[in-house]
Coordinates of C-alpha atoms in Angstrom, one line a residue:
M1 CA 96.1 14.4 178.4
D2 CA 98.7 14.2 175.3
S3 CA 102.4 14.0 176.4
I4 CA 103.8 16.9 177.4
E5 CA 106.7 17.1 174.9
A6 CA 104.3 16.6 171.9
L7 CA 102.4 19.6 172.8
I8 CA 104.7 22.1 171.7
G9 CA 103.5 23.1 167.6
K10 CA 100.1 21.4 167.9
N11 CA 97.2 23.5 167.6
I12 CA 95.3 23.6 171.0
D13 CA 92.0 22.4 169.4
E14 CA 93.9 19.3 168.7
V15 CA 94.8 18.8 172.0
S16 CA 93.0 16.5 174.7
L17 CA 92.9 18.5 178.2
I18 CA 91.9 16.3 180.9
E19 CA 91.5 17.8 184.4
S20 CA 94.4 17.1 186.9
K21 CA 94.2 16.7 190.6
T22 CA 97.6 18.6 190.9
F23 CA 97.3 21.5 188.5
F24 CA 94.8 24.0 187.3
I25 CA 95.0 23.1 183.4
A26 CA 95.0 26.9 181.8
P27 CA 95.3 27.0 177.9
L28 CA 96.3 30.8 177.6
K29 CA 95.7 32.6 174.5
Y30 CA 98.6 35.3 174.3
S31 CA 99.0 38.2 171.8
T32 CA 102.3 39.7 170.6
K33 CA 102.9 43.9 170.7
V34 CA 104.6 45.2 168.2
C35 CA 107.6 45.4 170.3
G36 CA 107.4 41.6 170.9
K37 CA 106.2 41.9 174.5
R38 CA 103.3 39.2 175.0
Y39 CA 100.3 40.0 177.3
P40 CA 97.3 37.3 177.5
S41 CA 94.2 37.9 175.6
D42 CA 91.6 37.0 178.3
K43 CA 91.0 36.1 181.9
L44 CA 91.0 32.3 183.4
K45 CA 88.0 31.0 184.8
I46 CA 88.8 28.8 188.1
S47 CA 85.2 28.3 189.1
D48 CA 81.6 29.2 189.2
L49 CA 80.7 31.4 191.8
D50 CA 77.1 30.1 193.8
Y51 CA 76.2 32.8 196.1
F52 CA 74.3 30.4 198.5
N53 CA 77.1 27.9 198.8
M54 CA 80.2 30.2 197.9
I55 CA 83.5 27.9 197.6
S56 CA 85.9 27.9 200.6
F57 CA 89.4 29.5 199.6
S58 CA 91.1 26.2 200.3
Q59 CA 88.4 24.4 198.3
L60 CA 89.0 26.9 195.7
F61 CA 92.8 26.7 195.4
K62 CA 93.2 22.8 196.5
K63 CA 95.6 22.9 193.5
E64 CA 98.4 25.1 194.1
A65 CA 99.9 25.5 190.7
L66 CA 99.2 26.4 186.9
L67 CA 100.2 24.1 184.2
I68 CA 99.9 27.0 181.7
I69 CA 99.6 26.0 177.9
W70 CA 100.7 29.1 176.2
H71 CA 99.0 29.4 172.6
D72 CA 99.1 32.1 170.0
E73 CA 96.5 33.7 168.2
T74 CA 96.6 31.1 165.3
G75 CA 96.2 28.6 168.1
I76 CA 99.3 26.8 167.9
I77 CA 101.1 25.8 171.3
T78 CA 104.3 27.5 171.8
D79 CA 105.0 27.6 175.6
L80 CA 104.5 25.2 178.7
E81 CA 105.0 26.5 182.1
I82 CA 104.2 25.6 185.8
Y83 CA 103.4 28.5 188.0
Y84 CA 102.6 28.1 191.8
L85 CA 99.8 30.0 192.7
S86 CA 101.1 29.6 196.4
N87 CA 103.5 32.6 195.8
D88 CA 100.5 34.5 195.9
F89 CA 98.1 33.2 198.2
D90 CA 97.9 36.2 200.5
I91 CA 96.9 38.5 197.7
L92 CA 94.3 36.0 196.3
F93 CA 93.0 35.6 199.6
Q94 CA 92.3 39.2 200.1
D95 CA 90.8 39.5 197.1
Y96 CA 88.4 36.2 197.9
Y97 CA 87.6 38.0 201.3
I98 CA 86.2 41.1 199.3
I99 CA 84.3 39.0 197.2
K100 CA 82.7 36.8 200.3
K101 CA 82.4 40.0 202.4
A102 CA 80.3 41.6 199.3
I103 CA 78.1 38.4 199.2
D104 CA 77.6 38.0 202.9
D105 CA 76.6 41.8 202.9
G106 CA 73.9 41.3 200.2
Q107 CA 76.4 43.5 197.8
A108 CA 77.1 40.9 195.2
H109 CA 75.1 43.3 192.6
K110 CA 77.8 45.7 193.4
L111 CA 80.5 43.5 192.9
R112 CA 82.9 44.9 190.3
E113 CA 86.5 43.0 188.8
G114 CA 88.0 46.4 189.7
D115 CA 87.1 45.8 193.5
T116 CA 90.3 43.2 193.7
R117 CA 93.9 42.8 192.4
Y118 CA 94.1 39.2 191.1
L119 CA 91.3 36.7 191.6
G120 CA 88.2 38.7 189.9
A121 CA 84.1 37.8 190.3
S122 CA 83.4 38.1 186.4
R123 CA 80.1 38.9 185.9
L124 CA 77.5 36.9 183.5
S125 CA 74.5 38.2 182.2
E126 CA 72.1 36.1 183.6
K127 CA 70.4 37.3 186.9
V128 CA 70.0 35.3 190.0
P129 CA 68.7 36.0 193.8
Q130 CA 71.6 36.6 196.5
P131 CA 71.7 36.0 200.1
N132 CA 70.7 39.1 202.5
S133 CA 69.3 41.0 199.7
I134 CA 66.3 41.2 197.6
K135 CA 67.8 42.7 194.5
L136 CA 69.0 40.3 191.9
A137 CA 72.8 40.0 191.0
N138 CA 74.4 39.0 187.9
K139 CA 75.8 35.6 187.8
R140 CA 79.2 35.0 188.3
E141 CA 82.5 33.2 188.1
L142 CA 85.8 33.4 189.8
V143 CA 88.5 34.2 187.4
L144 CA 92.3 35.0 187.7
K145 CA 92.5 38.5 186.1
K146 CA 94.4 39.4 183.1
R147 CA 96.5 41.8 185.3
Y148 CA 97.8 38.4 187.2
L149 CA 98.2 36.4 184.0
Q150 CA 100.3 39.3 182.9
K151 CA 102.4 39.5 186.0
I152 CA 102.8 35.5 185.5
I153 CA 104.1 36.1 181.8
N154 CA 106.5 38.8 183.4
E155 CA 107.9 36.6 186.0
I156 CA 108.5 33.3 184.0
K157 CA 109.9 35.7 181.0
I158 CA 108.5 33.4 178.3

């Protein structure tokens, strides 16, 4: 990864981002309202979801922090922040449990992102088999929801 100091002002497409053992590398685009308040443009994927071999919570969050690389709509990097997910592990775990329980109960096809607060099971278009059910379910990925990213923006006051 480029040196941290050198990232500000660069275009996100010109930066080489290498996976870190310590942090989730999170290049996040934000938009700005007329009043000047920033909001995330999209959710952040953290893992694919395999219905038959679901990742454990501790494995999913073995990296306890996000290195957030904020960039605006033009792609220019404006801010860098470190945010510790461990502050929110209780809610993230509750969300994980809801998702896991639905899968274990053969109800993955009924999962909605609205069922959880911060961690979502984002739906993809491909349908796949699920455990304990004959119904196919949309393939999914585990994401940090826009609502959670907005909470982070509000807390770090960029």
